[in-house]
Structures are given as structure tokens and as C-alpha cells.
PDB file of C-alpha atoms in Angstrom:
ATOM      1  CA  MET A   1     163.122  81.264 -38.022  1.00 85.00           C
ATOM      2  CA  ALA A   2     165.355  78.659 -39.304  1.00 91.00           C
ATOM      3  CA  LEU A   3     163.453  79.092 -42.775  1.00 95.00           C
ATOM      4  CA  HIS A   4     163.983  83.020 -42.667  1.00 95.00           C
ATOM      5  CA  VAL A   5     167.474  82.622 -41.960  1.00 95.00           C
ATOM      6  CA  ALA A   6     168.068  79.875 -44.790  1.00 96.00           C
ATOM      7  CA  SER A   7     166.468  82.128 -47.129  1.00 96.00           C
ATOM      8  CA  ARG A   8     167.866  85.278 -46.628  1.00 96.00           C
ATOM      9  CA  LEU A   9     171.461  83.523 -46.622  1.00 96.00           C
ATOM     10  CA  ALA A  10     170.111  81.733 -50.478  1.00 97.00           C
ATOM     11  CA  LEU A  11     169.272  85.220 -51.640  1.00 97.00           C
ATOM     12  CA  ILE A  12     172.596  86.706 -50.523  1.00 97.00           C
ATOM     13  CA  ALA A  13     174.781  83.929 -52.462  1.00 97.00           C
ATOM     14  CA  PHE A  14     172.620  84.070 -55.273  1.00 97.00           C
ATOM     15  CA  ALA A  15     172.699  87.902 -55.276  1.00 97.00           C
ATOM     16  CA  THR A  16     176.561  88.305 -54.976  1.00 97.00           C
ATOM     17  CA  VAL A  17     177.297  85.278 -57.693  1.00 97.00           C
ATOM     18  CA  ALA A  18     174.975  86.913 -59.781  1.00 96.00           C
ATOM     19  CA  MET A  19     176.918  90.076 -59.125  1.00 96.00           C
ATOM     20  CA  ARG A  20     180.338  88.401 -59.549  1.00 96.00           C
ATOM     21  CA  GLY A  21     179.199  86.792 -62.967  1.00 95.00           C
ATOM     22  CA  VAL A  22     177.943  90.465 -64.250  1.00 94.00           C
ATOM     23  CA  LEU A  23     181.303  91.941 -63.082  1.00 95.00           C
ATOM     24  CA  ASP A  24     183.223  89.601 -64.667  1.00 94.00           C
ATOM     25  CA  ARG A  25     181.265  89.408 -67.786  1.00 93.00           C
ATOM     26  CA  ALA A  26     180.647  85.849 -67.784  1.00 93.00           C
ATOM     27  CA  GLY A  27     177.585  84.515 -69.787  1.00 94.00           C
ATOM     28  CA  LEU A  28     174.346  84.582 -68.457  1.00 94.00           C
ATOM     29  CA  GLU A  29     173.440  80.952 -68.320  1.00 95.00           C
ATOM     30  CA  ALA A  30     176.922  80.013 -66.551  1.00 95.00           C
ATOM     31  CA  THR A  31     176.222  83.050 -64.362  1.00 96.00           C
ATOM     32  CA  LEU A  32     172.867  82.072 -63.421  1.00 96.00           C
ATOM     33  CA  HIS A  33     173.557  78.216 -62.985  1.00 97.00           C
ATOM     34  CA  ALA A  34     176.512  79.457 -60.800  1.00 96.00           C
ATOM     35  CA  ALA A  35     174.241  81.609 -58.693  1.00 97.00           C
ATOM     36  CA  LEU A  36     171.624  78.584 -58.169  1.00 97.00           C
ATOM     37  CA  VAL A  37     173.976  76.219 -57.489  1.00 97.00           C
ATOM     38  CA  ALA A  38     175.470  78.482 -54.629  1.00 97.00           C
ATOM     39  CA  SER A  39     171.951  79.204 -53.264  1.00 97.00           C
ATOM     40  CA  ALA A  40     171.340  75.638 -53.101  1.00 97.00           C
ATOM     41  CA  ILE A  41     174.492  74.947 -50.969  1.00 97.00           C
ATOM     42  CA  VAL A  42     174.050  77.684 -48.655  1.00 97.00           C
ATOM     43  CA  PHE A  43     170.309  77.042 -47.922  1.00 97.00           C
ATOM     44  CA  PRO A  44     170.901  74.089 -45.772  1.00 97.00           C
ATOM     45  CA  ILE A  45     173.724  75.817 -43.809  1.00 97.00           C
ATOM     46  CA  GLY A  46     170.993  78.493 -43.140  1.00 96.00           C
ATOM     47  CA  LEU A  47     168.584  75.986 -41.920  1.00 97.00           C
ATOM     48  CA  VAL A  48     171.061  74.638 -39.662  1.00 97.00           C
ATOM     49  CA  LEU A  49     172.192  78.227 -38.230  1.00 96.00           C
ATOM     50  CA  GLY A  50     168.561  79.479 -38.155  1.00 96.00           C
ATOM     51  CA  ASP A  51     167.635  76.389 -35.932  1.00 96.00           C
ATOM     52  CA  LEU A  52     170.859  77.078 -33.498  1.00 96.00           C
ATOM     53  CA  ALA A  53     170.208  80.590 -33.317  1.00 95.00           C
ATOM     54  CA  ARG A  54     166.447  79.753 -32.355  1.00 95.00           C
ATOM     55  CA  ARG A  55     167.622  77.334 -29.749  1.00 96.00           C
ATOM     56  CA  LEU A  56     170.457  79.808 -28.477  1.00 96.00           C
ATOM     57  CA  ILE A  57     167.811  82.312 -27.888  1.00 96.00           C
ATOM     58  CA  GLU A  58     165.266  80.306 -26.336  1.00 96.00           C
ATOM     59  CA  ASP A  59     168.007  78.839 -24.020  1.00 97.00           C
ATOM     60  CA  ILE A  60     168.852  82.747 -22.857  1.00 97.00           C
ATOM     61  CA  VAL A  61     165.236  83.363 -22.514  1.00 96.00           C
ATOM     62  CA  HIS A  62     164.721  80.323 -20.218  1.00 96.00           C
ATOM     63  CA  MET A  63     167.598  81.036 -18.101  1.00 95.00           C
ATOM     64  CA  GLU A  64     166.358  84.691 -17.614  1.00 94.00           C
ATOM     65  CA  VAL A  65     162.697  83.676 -16.675  1.00 93.00           C
ATOM     66  CA  GLU A  66     163.825  81.020 -14.448  1.00 92.00           C
ATOM     67  CA  ARG A  67     166.401  83.988 -12.746  1.00 91.00           C
ATOM     68  CA  VAL A  68     163.672  86.209 -12.612  1.00 89.00           C
ATOM     69  CA  LEU A  69     161.562  83.788 -10.537  1.00 89.00           C
ATOM     70  CA  GLN A  70     163.701  82.681  -8.366  1.00 89.00           C
ATOM     71  CA  ASP A  71     164.386  86.684  -7.842  1.00 85.00           C
ATOM     72  CA  THR A  72     160.652  87.422  -7.096  1.00 81.00           C
ATOM     73  CA  PRO A  73     158.827  86.859  -4.270  1.00 75.00           C
ATOM     74  CA  ASN A  74     155.613  84.779  -4.056  1.00 67.00           C
ATOM     75  CA  LEU A  75     152.500  86.289  -2.961  1.00 60.00           C
ATOM     76  CA  ASP A  76     152.593  84.545   0.491  1.00 61.00           C
ATOM     77  CA  GLY A  77     156.159  86.137   0.533  1.00 59.00           C
ATOM     78  CA  ALA A  78     157.956  83.016   0.172  1.00 57.00           C
ATOM     79  CA  THR A  79     160.589  82.683  -2.660  1.00 54.00           C
ATOM     80  CA  HIS A  80     160.609  79.881  -5.371  1.00 54.00           C
TER      81      HIS A  80
END
């Protein structure tokens, strides 16, 4: 999940900076360099955010499973 988030954020950063360069009528080399730098900076941030999101989702699922297991009686009628 972290790699997907990082890749998407890097592509968004690249596209945003590239579009900004086109709208500002900047040179191709300067625009591409700025877009690559922006995507290189955003990629590690995306890795961290993606990993945090994965951990958050796993924690929520774990709590929900625990709640369901506590509310569900065993086959012999006893609760967990």
C-alpha cells in the first residue's frame, strides 16, 4: 500500500509542477528538472503516509474483529 500511495503522490507532484511550468511558459529543461525534483521529494513522504495508512487500517480491522469475536458466542454457548 505504501508503494502505491508514494507512486501516486509522486506522479501528482510531477504533473502539477510540469503543468505549472507549461502555464508559466518556462523552459523545458527547467520544468522537467523541477518536476523530477518535486516527485523525488514527495515519494518518500508518500511511503511514510502509505505505511501509516496501512497500519491504521490494520488496527481498525483488528479492533473490529476483536469486537465481533467478543460478541459472538462459541459453539458451546460460552462467550470469549
